[in-house]
Amino acid sequence: MSIEIARIKKSFGRTQVLNDISLDIPSGQMVALLGPSGSGKTTLLRIIAGLEHQSSGHIRFHGTDVSRLHARERKVGFVFQHYALFRHMTVFDNIAFGLTVLPRRDRPTAAAIKTKVTQLLEMVQLAHLADRFPAQLSGGQKQRVALARALAVEPQILLLDEPFGALDAQVRKELRRWLRQLHEELKFTSVFVTHDQEEATEVADRVVVMSQGNIEQADAPDRVWREPATRFVLEFMGEVNRLTGTVRGGQFHVGAHRWPLGYTPAYQGPVDLFLRPWEVDISRRTSLDSPLPVQVIEASPKGHYTQLVVQPLGWYHDPLTVVMAGDDVPQRGERLFVGLQKARLYNGDQRIETREEELALAQSA
């Protein structure tokens, strides 16, 4: 079941929370709505579900406009962060609930409901807990029950609001893998909300990064990571070092030091330079490629690499996080030298293009 979100706007009083949102989700795709608190991601999910109504715009399921349909008429499954299980019902009865409250003409027989729930219990690996109550379950088990209940009515669209947010880290990892496997088996269209970058990129086919009611980027997880469309996406998607300096010619000037860029940007002047930890060259000897002195203040061996926190010596005030390959771990206090592999320059929110990008833009114009 495909989802078309067309020019959705939403206001609460005078506060605009969604700004002209458009997004197409193909049938069978799993999409993550990723962003910080207040980005509008949960409001958008609730509008898709019919739990909130947009101020303007349309929602279409497989080409049919459902914008004015009540949530129960949209036939979507919805999984809440805090499970929303009925405390007085057993696991079996919680999963069966959506089937037992269907209109009589649509309701399966008691035998069919029992068969369906038994199948779902096997699928979520909780058959041995069918007679327990929610208070007797772990957080991960409760979330599996909530997911089975949502799937009981055989929705073609599954919506999840921070489904793993209330769980500890190890349980989250296990359930993420399990949900992805389940999606591969059942091929339902799914949209889930998260503020966890790792969760979004690990589980989703496509990541939609949101900020202040806008879509910043909608792309495959690896492209969102490697090719951020905006400065917000770059800074939001994982750890990044920022240096403030000036571009003069083909060099980045910071303090009394210069850093060769390898190209001459069209823009000259004050900039912010961004580098992921693994995009920093690091060496025990100074060179043209690694001219800037630093001192190691933290060293965390990670197996085949070491994550370092280094303090610039005389050229910048904030520490940098860098990654050094190999098993020769630098010691705290050791002096090293850094340079860039792949720097991104911004003047405010405006990306400063590399020479290759400038030429490509000129040729496409």
mmCIF file of C-alpha atoms in Angstrom:
data_model
loop_
_atom_site.group_PDB
_atom_site.id
_atom_site.type_symbol
_atom_site.label_atom_id
_atom_site.label_comp_id
_atom_site.label_asym_id
_atom_site.label_seq_id
_atom_site.Cartn_x
_atom_site.Cartn_y
_atom_site.Cartn_z
ATOM 1 C CA MET A 1 0.000 0.000 0.000
ATOM 2 C CA SER A 2 1.642 3.244 -1.131
ATOM 3 C CA ILE A 3 1.317 6.498 0.823
ATOM 4 C CA GLU A 4 1.215 9.923 -0.801
ATOM 5 C CA ILE A 5 1.633 12.941 1.462
ATOM 6 C CA ALA A 6 0.726 16.051 -0.515
ATOM 7 C CA ARG A 7 1.435 19.587 0.756
ATOM 8 C CA ILE A 8 0.499 18.879 4.356
ATOM 9 C CA LYS A 9 0.407 21.835 6.720
ATOM 10 C CA LYS A 10 -0.504 21.721 10.388
ATOM 11 C CA SER A 11 -0.929 24.449 12.982
ATOM 12 C CA PHE A 12 -1.783 24.310 16.661
ATOM 13 C CA GLY A 13 -3.235 27.751 17.284
ATOM 14 C CA ARG A 14 -0.685 30.228 15.962
ATOM 15 C CA THR A 15 2.137 27.694 16.032
ATOM 16 C CA GLN A 16 2.975 26.164 12.644
ATOM 17 C CA VAL A 17 4.327 22.649 13.191
ATOM 18 C CA LEU A 18 4.341 21.281 9.610
ATOM 19 C CA ASN A 19 5.245 23.408 6.595
ATOM 20 C CA ASP A 20 3.976 22.179 3.225
ATOM 21 C CA ILE A 21 5.204 18.585 3.622
ATOM 22 C CA SER A 22 5.178 16.356 0.519
ATOM 23 C CA LEU A 23 6.474 12.785 0.472
ATOM 24 C CA ASP A 24 5.774 9.647 -1.568
ATOM 25 C CA ILE A 25 6.258 6.260 0.106
ATOM 26 C CA PRO A 26 6.151 3.266 -2.278
ATOM 27 C CA SER A 27 4.328 0.092 -1.287
ATOM 28 C CA GLY A 28 6.437 -2.201 0.888
ATOM 29 C CA GLN A 29 8.994 0.426 1.905
ATOM 30 C CA MET A 30 10.070 1.019 5.499
ATOM 31 C CA VAL A 31 10.596 4.729 6.179
ATOM 32 C CA ALA A 32 12.064 6.412 9.258
ATOM 33 C CA LEU A 33 10.935 9.905 10.253
ATOM 34 C CA LEU A 34 14.067 11.121 12.036
ATOM 35 C CA GLY A 35 14.582 14.380 13.874
ATOM 36 C CA PRO A 36 14.949 16.103 17.239
ATOM 37 C CA SER A 37 12.061 16.961 19.542
ATOM 38 C CA GLY A 38 9.807 19.571 17.975
ATOM 39 C CA SER A 39 10.700 18.661 14.391
ATOM 40 C CA GLY A 40 7.121 17.628 13.536
ATOM 41 C CA LYS A 41 7.824 13.928 12.962
ATOM 42 C CA THR A 42 5.260 12.580 15.451
ATOM 43 C CA THR A 43 2.602 15.031 14.265
ATOM 44 C CA LEU A 44 3.132 13.846 10.689
ATOM 45 C CA LEU A 45 2.838 10.196 11.768
ATOM 46 C CA ARG A 46 -0.403 10.915 13.633
ATOM 47 C CA ILE A 47 -1.811 12.703 10.579
ATOM 48 C CA ILE A 48 -1.038 9.641 8.437
ATOM 49 C CA ALA A 49 -2.845 7.504 11.036
ATOM 50 C CA GLY A 50 -5.848 9.825 11.243
ATOM 51 C CA LEU A 51 -5.219 10.619 14.917
ATOM 52 C CA GLU A 52 -4.617 14.271 13.969
ATOM 53 C CA HIS A 53 -6.099 16.222 11.074
ATOM 54 C CA GLN A 54 -4.003 18.440 8.848
ATOM 55 C CA SER A 55 -4.796 22.137 8.416
ATOM 56 C CA SER A 56 -4.426 21.701 4.650
ATOM 57 C CA GLY A 57 -3.149 19.160 2.145
ATOM 58 C CA HIS A 58 -4.012 15.533 1.410
ATOM 59 C CA ILE A 59 -3.113 11.986 2.444
ATOM 60 C CA ARG A 60 -3.656 9.240 -0.131
ATOM 61 C CA PHE A 61 -3.350 5.487 0.337
ATOM 62 C CA HIS A 62 -2.750 3.715 -2.973
ATOM 63 C CA GLY A 63 -4.259 6.702 -4.802
ATOM 64 C CA THR A 64 -7.373 6.955 -2.602
ATOM 65 C CA ASP A 65 -7.785 10.177 -0.625
ATOM 66 C CA VAL A 66 -8.176 9.261 3.059
ATOM 67 C CA SER A 67 -7.729 12.795 4.406
ATOM 68 C CA ARG A 68 -11.246 12.929 5.860
ATOM 69 C CA LEU A 69 -11.451 9.325 7.027
ATOM 70 C CA HIS A 70 -11.488 8.478 10.736
ATOM 71 C CA ALA A 71 -8.484 6.554 12.053
ATOM 72 C CA ARG A 72 -10.426 3.279 12.325
ATOM 73 C CA GLU A 73 -11.533 3.586 8.691
ATOM 74 C CA ARG A 74 -7.954 3.905 7.428
ATOM 75 C CA LYS A 75 -7.146 0.330 8.503
ATOM 76 C CA VAL A 76 -3.612 1.028 9.636
ATOM 77 C CA GLY A 77 -1.761 -0.630 12.491
ATOM 78 C CA PHE A 78 -0.349 1.743 15.121
ATOM 79 C CA VAL A 79 2.274 0.878 17.743
ATOM 80 C CA PHE A 80 2.798 3.359 20.571
ATOM 81 C CA GLN A 81 6.063 3.971 22.399
ATOM 82 C CA HIS A 82 4.593 2.952 25.760
ATOM 83 C CA TYR A 83 2.771 -0.106 24.409
ATOM 84 C CA ALA A 84 -0.796 0.942 25.463
ATOM 85 C CA LEU A 85 -1.598 -2.645 26.487
ATOM 86 C CA PHE A 86 -4.707 -3.434 28.521
ATOM 87 C CA ARG A 87 -3.470 -4.328 31.991
ATOM 88 C CA HIS A 88 -6.503 -6.468 32.862
ATOM 89 C CA MET A 89 -6.132 -8.627 29.719
ATOM 90 C CA THR A 90 -3.768 -11.513 29.073
ATOM 91 C CA VAL A 91 -1.230 -11.427 26.257
ATOM 92 C CA PHE A 92 -3.586 -13.552 24.150
ATOM 93 C CA ASP A 93 -6.559 -11.243 24.730
ATOM 94 C CA ASN A 94 -4.515 -8.102 24.080
ATOM 95 C CA ILE A 95 -3.480 -9.439 20.678
ATOM 96 C CA ALA A 96 -7.031 -10.578 19.901
ATOM 97 C CA PHE A 97 -8.623 -7.275 20.921
ATOM 98 C CA GLY A 98 -8.623 -5.608 17.498
ATOM 99 C CA LEU A 99 -10.346 -8.628 15.967
ATOM 100 C CA THR A 100 -12.993 -8.964 18.687
ATOM 101 C CA VAL A 101 -14.192 -5.355 18.323
ATOM 102 C CA LEU A 102 -14.647 -5.453 14.550
ATOM 103 C CA PRO A 103 -18.225 -4.941 13.298
ATOM 104 C CA ARG A 104 -20.119 -8.234 13.366
ATOM 105 C CA ARG A 105 -20.108 -8.544 9.578
ATOM 106 C CA ASP A 106 -16.293 -8.281 9.498
ATOM 107 C CA ARG A 107 -15.489 -10.156 12.698
ATOM 108 C CA PRO A 108 -13.837 -13.584 12.339
ATOM 109 C CA THR A 109 -15.240 -16.561 14.199
ATOM 110 C CA ALA A 110 -13.880 -17.384 17.642
ATOM 111 C CA ALA A 111 -11.982 -20.318 16.148
ATOM 112 C CA ALA A 112 -10.459 -18.111 13.431
ATOM 113 C CA ILE A 113 -9.426 -15.522 16.033
ATOM 114 C CA LYS A 114 -7.768 -18.222 18.140
ATOM 115 C CA THR A 115 -5.877 -19.526 15.111
ATOM 116 C CA LYS A 116 -4.770 -16.026 14.098
ATOM 117 C CA VAL A 117 -3.580 -15.062 17.572
ATOM 118 C CA THR A 118 -1.742 -18.365 17.975
ATOM 119 C CA GLN A 119 0.094 -17.712 14.699
ATOM 120 C CA LEU A 120 1.038 -14.206 15.824
ATOM 121 C CA LEU A 121 2.266 -15.472 19.192
ATOM 122 C CA GLU A 122 4.534 -17.909 17.369
ATOM 123 C CA MET A 123 5.752 -15.159 15.055
ATOM 124 C CA VAL A 124 6.707 -12.827 17.914
ATOM 125 C CA GLN A 125 8.123 -15.761 19.900
ATOM 126 C CA LEU A 126 5.780 -15.340 22.870
ATOM 127 C CA ALA A 127 3.572 -18.446 22.626
ATOM 128 C CA HIS A 128 4.754 -19.574 26.072
ATOM 129 C CA LEU A 129 3.513 -16.300 27.607
ATOM 130 C CA ALA A 130 -0.018 -16.282 26.155
ATOM 131 C CA ASP A 131 -1.714 -16.419 29.580
ATOM 132 C CA ARG A 132 0.423 -13.804 31.300
ATOM 133 C CA PHE A 133 -0.598 -10.226 32.017
ATOM 134 C CA PRO A 134 1.381 -7.134 30.908
ATOM 135 C CA ALA A 135 2.732 -6.521 34.421
ATOM 136 C CA GLN A 136 4.491 -9.899 34.209
ATOM 137 C CA LEU A 137 6.365 -9.029 30.992
ATOM 138 C CA SER A 138 9.649 -7.276 30.250
ATOM 139 C CA GLY A 139 9.708 -4.100 28.169
ATOM 140 C CA GLY A 140 10.832 -5.964 25.058
ATOM 141 C CA GLN A 141 8.085 -8.558 25.486
ATOM 142 C CA LYS A 142 5.448 -5.839 25.904
ATOM 143 C CA GLN A 143 6.579 -4.189 22.694
ATOM 144 C CA ARG A 144 6.291 -7.492 20.822
ATOM 145 C CA VAL A 145 2.752 -7.918 22.131
ATOM 146 C CA ALA A 146 1.894 -4.383 20.984
ATOM 147 C CA LEU A 147 3.291 -5.135 17.531
ATOM 148 C CA ALA A 148 1.407 -8.445 17.290
ATOM 149 C CA ARG A 149 -1.816 -6.665 18.272
ATOM 150 C CA ALA A 150 -1.264 -4.095 15.516
ATOM 151 C CA LEU A 151 -0.639 -6.872 12.964
ATOM 152 C CA ALA A 152 -3.674 -8.931 14.008
ATOM 153 C CA VAL A 153 -6.058 -6.917 11.824
ATOM 154 C CA GLU A 154 -3.712 -7.426 8.844
ATOM 155 C CA PRO A 155 -3.002 -3.751 8.128
ATOM 156 C CA GLN A 156 -1.332 -2.888 4.861
ATOM 157 C CA ILE A 157 0.324 0.060 6.591
ATOM 158 C CA LEU A 158 2.097 -0.153 9.949
ATOM 159 C CA LEU A 159 2.912 3.037 11.877
ATOM 160 C CA LEU A 160 5.215 3.063 14.903
ATOM 161 C CA ASP A 161 5.826 6.002 17.253
ATOM 162 C CA GLU A 162 9.328 5.630 18.755
ATOM 163 C CA PRO A 163 8.661 1.904 19.235
ATOM 164 C CA PHE A 164 11.925 1.159 21.036
ATOM 165 C CA GLY A 165 12.437 4.445 22.879
ATOM 166 C CA ALA A 166 11.487 3.093 26.317
ATOM 167 C CA LEU A 167 13.808 0.059 26.137
ATOM 168 C CA ASP A 168 17.430 -0.394 27.176
ATOM 169 C CA ALA A 169 20.163 -0.360 24.531
ATOM 170 C CA GLN A 170 20.677 -4.120 24.114
ATOM 171 C CA VAL A 171 16.935 -4.873 23.860
ATOM 172 C CA ARG A 172 16.578 -2.054 21.312
ATOM 173 C CA LYS A 173 19.266 -3.612 19.125
ATOM 174 C CA GLU A 174 17.623 -7.045 19.256
ATOM 175 C CA LEU A 175 14.154 -5.698 18.460
ATOM 176 C CA ARG A 176 15.461 -3.569 15.596
ATOM 177 C CA ARG A 177 16.907 -6.639 13.912
ATOM 178 C CA TRP A 178 13.726 -8.580 14.596
ATOM 179 C CA LEU A 179 11.469 -5.841 13.167
ATOM 180 C CA ARG A 180 13.577 -5.617 10.022
ATOM 181 C CA GLN A 181 13.361 -9.393 9.525
ATOM 182 C CA LEU A 182 9.608 -9.276 10.078
ATOM 183 C CA HIS A 183 9.277 -6.515 7.508
ATOM 184 C CA GLU A 184 11.238 -8.566 4.974
ATOM 185 C CA GLU A 185 8.866 -11.496 5.517
ATOM 186 C CA LEU A 186 5.531 -9.648 5.457
ATOM 187 C CA LYS A 187 6.382 -6.780 3.044
ATOM 188 C CA PHE A 188 4.016 -4.261 4.676
ATOM 189 C CA THR A 189 4.491 -0.517 4.191
ATOM 190 C CA SER A 190 5.862 0.925 7.412
ATOM 191 C CA VAL A 191 6.611 4.380 8.807
ATOM 192 C CA PHE A 192 8.290 4.809 12.177
ATOM 193 C CA VAL A 193 9.328 7.824 14.221
ATOM 194 C CA THR A 194 12.695 7.982 15.951
ATOM 195 C CA HIS A 195 15.256 10.481 17.217
ATOM 196 C CA ASP A 196 17.981 7.796 17.121
ATOM 197 C CA GLN A 197 20.222 8.105 14.043
ATOM 198 C CA GLU A 198 21.610 4.583 14.389
ATOM 199 C CA GLU A 199 18.121 3.120 14.656
ATOM 200 C CA ALA A 200 16.934 4.968 11.549
ATOM 201 C CA THR A 201 19.890 4.015 9.368
ATOM 202 C CA GLU A 202 19.961 0.391 10.543
ATOM 203 C CA VAL A 203 16.263 -0.418 10.057
ATOM 204 C CA ALA A 204 14.836 1.858 7.346
ATOM 205 C CA ASP A 205 14.947 1.648 3.553
ATOM 206 C CA ARG A 206 14.706 5.439 3.474
ATOM 207 C CA VAL A 207 15.397 8.083 6.103
ATOM 208 C CA VAL A 208 13.400 11.322 6.191
ATOM 209 C CA VAL A 209 15.287 13.894 8.282
ATOM 210 C CA MET A 210 13.001 16.596 9.697
ATOM 211 C CA SER A 211 13.645 19.912 11.435
ATOM 212 C CA GLN A 212 11.209 22.624 12.533
ATOM 213 C CA GLY A 213 8.338 21.239 10.487
ATOM 214 C CA ASN A 214 10.339 20.790 7.284
ATOM 215 C CA ILE A 215 11.895 17.844 5.468
ATOM 216 C CA GLU A 216 15.632 18.487 5.267
ATOM 217 C CA GLN A 217 16.435 15.331 3.290
ATOM 218 C CA ALA A 218 14.669 12.102 2.249
ATOM 219 C CA ASP A 219 17.145 9.531 1.013
ATOM 220 C CA ALA A 220 18.689 6.091 1.412
ATOM 221 C CA PRO A 221 20.476 5.749 4.778
ATOM 222 C CA ASP A 222 23.968 5.708 3.276
ATOM 223 C CA ARG A 223 23.313 8.845 1.197
ATOM 224 C CA VAL A 224 21.936 10.743 4.188
ATOM 225 C CA TRP A 225 25.126 9.826 6.018
ATOM 226 C CA ARG A 226 27.657 10.370 3.209
ATOM 227 C CA GLU A 227 25.969 13.174 1.249
ATOM 228 C CA PRO A 228 24.030 15.390 3.680
ATOM 229 C CA ALA A 229 21.808 17.810 1.777
ATOM 230 C CA THR A 230 21.936 20.593 4.385
ATOM 231 C CA ARG A 231 24.076 21.793 7.247
ATOM 232 C CA PHE A 232 21.401 20.605 9.684
ATOM 233 C CA VAL A 233 21.597 17.031 8.350
ATOM 234 C CA LEU A 234 25.398 17.102 8.499
ATOM 235 C CA GLU A 235 25.422 18.182 12.150
ATOM 236 C CA PHE A 236 22.491 15.991 13.215
ATOM 237 C CA MET A 237 23.699 12.738 11.648
ATOM 238 C CA GLY A 238 26.358 11.627 14.085
ATOM 239 C CA GLU A 239 29.549 13.142 15.451
ATOM 240 C CA VAL A 240 31.195 15.913 13.465
ATOM 241 C CA ASN A 241 34.053 18.344 14.183
ATOM 242 C CA ARG A 242 33.509 22.025 13.444
ATOM 243 C CA LEU A 243 36.307 24.540 12.926
ATOM 244 C CA THR A 244 35.726 28.252 12.421
ATOM 245 C CA GLY A 245 38.247 30.030 10.198
ATOM 246 C CA THR A 246 38.775 31.876 6.916
ATOM 247 C CA VAL A 247 39.245 30.780 3.305
ATOM 248 C CA ARG A 248 42.036 32.628 1.489
ATOM 249 C CA GLY A 249 42.913 31.323 -1.927
ATOM 250 C CA GLY A 250 43.083 27.544 -1.725
ATOM 251 C CA GLN A 251 43.813 27.433 1.991
ATOM 252 C CA PHE A 252 41.820 27.337 5.204
ATOM 253 C CA HIS A 253 43.325 29.674 7.798
ATOM 254 C CA VAL A 254 42.758 28.909 11.464
ATOM 255 C CA GLY A 255 44.745 30.825 14.065
ATOM 256 C CA ALA A 256 48.305 31.233 12.788
ATOM 257 C CA HIS A 257 48.117 28.005 10.782
ATOM 258 C CA ARG A 258 47.077 27.197 7.222
ATOM 259 C CA TRP A 259 45.398 24.096 5.961
ATOM 260 C CA PRO A 260 45.549 23.294 2.199
ATOM 261 C CA LEU A 261 42.095 22.568 0.770
ATOM 262 C CA GLY A 262 43.260 21.111 -2.528
ATOM 263 C CA TYR A 263 41.057 23.520 -4.482
ATOM 264 C CA THR A 264 40.190 27.224 -4.558
ATOM 265 C CA PRO A 265 36.542 27.936 -3.691
ATOM 266 C CA ALA A 266 34.722 30.740 -5.486
ATOM 267 C CA TYR A 267 33.760 32.103 -2.047
ATOM 268 C CA GLN A 268 36.533 33.707 0.006
ATOM 269 C CA GLY A 269 36.060 34.761 3.617
ATOM 270 C CA PRO A 270 34.838 33.464 7.024
ATOM 271 C CA VAL A 271 33.586 29.860 7.027
ATOM 272 C CA ASP A 272 32.776 26.883 9.220
ATOM 273 C CA LEU A 273 34.659 23.723 8.250
ATOM 274 C CA PHE A 274 33.159 20.323 9.120
ATOM 275 C CA LEU A 275 34.921 16.959 9.342
ATOM 276 C CA ARG A 276 33.729 13.557 10.502
ATOM 277 C CA PRO A 277 36.226 11.903 12.910
ATOM 278 C CA TRP A 278 37.378 9.455 10.202
ATOM 279 C CA GLU A 279 37.853 12.283 7.667
ATOM 280 C CA VAL A 280 40.802 13.718 9.601
ATOM 281 C CA ASP A 281 44.349 12.748 8.591
ATOM 282 C CA ILE A 282 46.450 12.093 11.669
ATOM 283 C CA SER A 283 50.195 11.471 11.852
ATOM 284 C CA ARG A 284 53.042 11.414 14.328
ATOM 285 C CA ARG A 285 55.048 13.718 12.033
ATOM 286 C CA THR A 286 54.210 17.105 10.585
ATOM 287 C CA SER A 287 53.748 17.347 6.808
ATOM 288 C CA LEU A 288 51.919 19.408 4.190
ATOM 289 C CA ASP A 289 48.964 17.040 4.553
ATOM 290 C CA SER A 290 49.039 17.041 8.363
ATOM 291 C CA PRO A 291 50.402 20.419 9.478
ATOM 292 C CA LEU A 292 48.390 21.170 12.626
ATOM 293 C CA PRO A 293 49.780 20.123 16.055
ATOM 294 C CA VAL A 294 47.489 18.487 18.618
ATOM 295 C CA GLN A 295 47.880 16.712 21.953
ATOM 296 C CA VAL A 296 46.065 13.485 22.852
ATOM 297 C CA ILE A 297 43.771 13.931 25.865
ATOM 298 C CA GLU A 298 41.723 10.708 25.493
ATOM 299 C CA ALA A 299 42.447 7.409 23.716
ATOM 300 C CA SER A 300 39.779 4.697 23.406
ATOM 301 C CA PRO A 301 40.920 1.487 21.639
ATOM 302 C CA LYS A 302 38.087 -0.007 19.550
ATOM 303 C CA GLY A 303 39.839 -3.076 18.134
ATOM 304 C CA HIS A 304 41.108 -2.295 14.643
ATOM 305 C CA TYR A 305 41.098 1.455 15.304
ATOM 306 C CA THR A 306 41.440 3.944 18.153
ATOM 307 C CA GLN A 307 39.104 6.851 18.807
ATOM 308 C CA LEU A 308 41.032 9.879 20.029
ATOM 309 C CA VAL A 309 40.053 13.181 21.551
ATOM 310 C CA VAL A 310 42.819 15.675 20.791
ATOM 311 C CA GLN A 311 43.408 19.261 21.880
ATOM 312 C CA PRO A 312 44.679 21.679 19.204
ATOM 313 C CA LEU A 313 47.942 23.318 20.294
ATOM 314 C CA GLY A 314 47.829 27.060 19.768
ATOM 315 C CA TRP A 315 45.483 27.158 16.781
ATOM 316 C CA TYR A 316 41.983 26.304 18.065
ATOM 317 C CA HIS A 317 40.183 26.199 21.396
ATOM 318 C CA ASP A 318 37.815 23.190 21.145
ATOM 319 C CA PRO A 319 38.956 19.541 21.235
ATOM 320 C CA LEU A 320 38.510 17.367 18.131
ATOM 321 C CA THR A 321 37.430 13.742 17.863
ATOM 322 C CA VAL A 322 39.469 11.705 15.374
ATOM 323 C CA VAL A 323 39.934 8.064 14.403
ATOM 324 C CA MET A 324 43.361 6.456 13.998
ATOM 325 C CA ALA A 325 43.691 3.105 12.228
ATOM 326 C CA GLY A 326 45.864 0.256 13.456
ATOM 327 C CA ASP A 327 46.706 -1.151 16.873
ATOM 328 C CA ASP A 328 49.515 1.284 17.774
ATOM 329 C CA VAL A 329 47.538 3.257 20.346
ATOM 330 C CA PRO A 330 48.822 6.795 21.072
ATOM 331 C CA GLN A 331 49.339 7.697 24.714
ATOM 332 C CA ARG A 332 47.682 10.549 26.561
ATOM 333 C CA GLY A 333 49.822 13.641 26.277
ATOM 334 C CA GLU A 334 51.443 12.480 23.034
ATOM 335 C CA ARG A 335 51.905 15.128 20.327
ATOM 336 C CA LEU A 336 50.410 14.374 16.891
ATOM 337 C CA PHE A 337 49.591 16.305 13.713
ATOM 338 C CA VAL A 338 46.295 16.485 11.852
ATOM 339 C CA GLY A 339 45.064 17.434 8.395
ATOM 340 C CA LEU A 340 41.930 16.943 6.346
ATOM 341 C CA GLN A 341 40.735 14.221 4.030
ATOM 342 C CA LYS A 342 37.303 15.535 3.082
ATOM 343 C CA ALA A 343 36.279 18.894 4.492
ATOM 344 C CA ARG A 344 32.869 20.493 4.010
ATOM 345 C CA LEU A 345 32.753 24.288 4.099
ATOM 346 C CA TYR A 346 29.717 26.386 4.990
ATOM 347 C CA ASN A 347 29.077 30.115 5.015
ATOM 348 C CA GLY A 348 26.170 30.142 7.451
ATOM 349 C CA ASP A 349 23.732 27.540 6.065
ATOM 350 C CA GLN A 350 25.117 27.870 2.528
ATOM 351 C CA ARG A 351 27.395 25.045 1.384
ATOM 352 C CA ILE A 352 30.580 26.208 -0.362
ATOM 353 C CA GLU A 353 31.074 23.920 -3.330
ATOM 354 C CA THR A 354 34.316 22.233 -4.310
ATOM 355 C CA ARG A 355 35.825 23.031 -7.716
ATOM 356 C CA GLU A 356 34.434 19.763 -9.132
ATOM 357 C CA GLU A 357 30.958 20.576 -7.815
ATOM 358 C CA GLU A 358 31.133 24.120 -9.191
ATOM 359 C CA LEU A 359 32.078 22.794 -12.648
ATOM 360 C CA ALA A 360 29.306 20.181 -12.536
ATOM 361 C CA LEU A 361 26.746 22.836 -11.595
ATOM 362 C CA ALA A 362 27.968 25.126 -14.390
ATOM 363 C CA GLN A 363 27.713 22.320 -16.970
ATOM 364 C CA SER A 364 24.192 21.368 -15.871
ATOM 365 C CA ALA A 365 22.937 24.976 -15.956
#
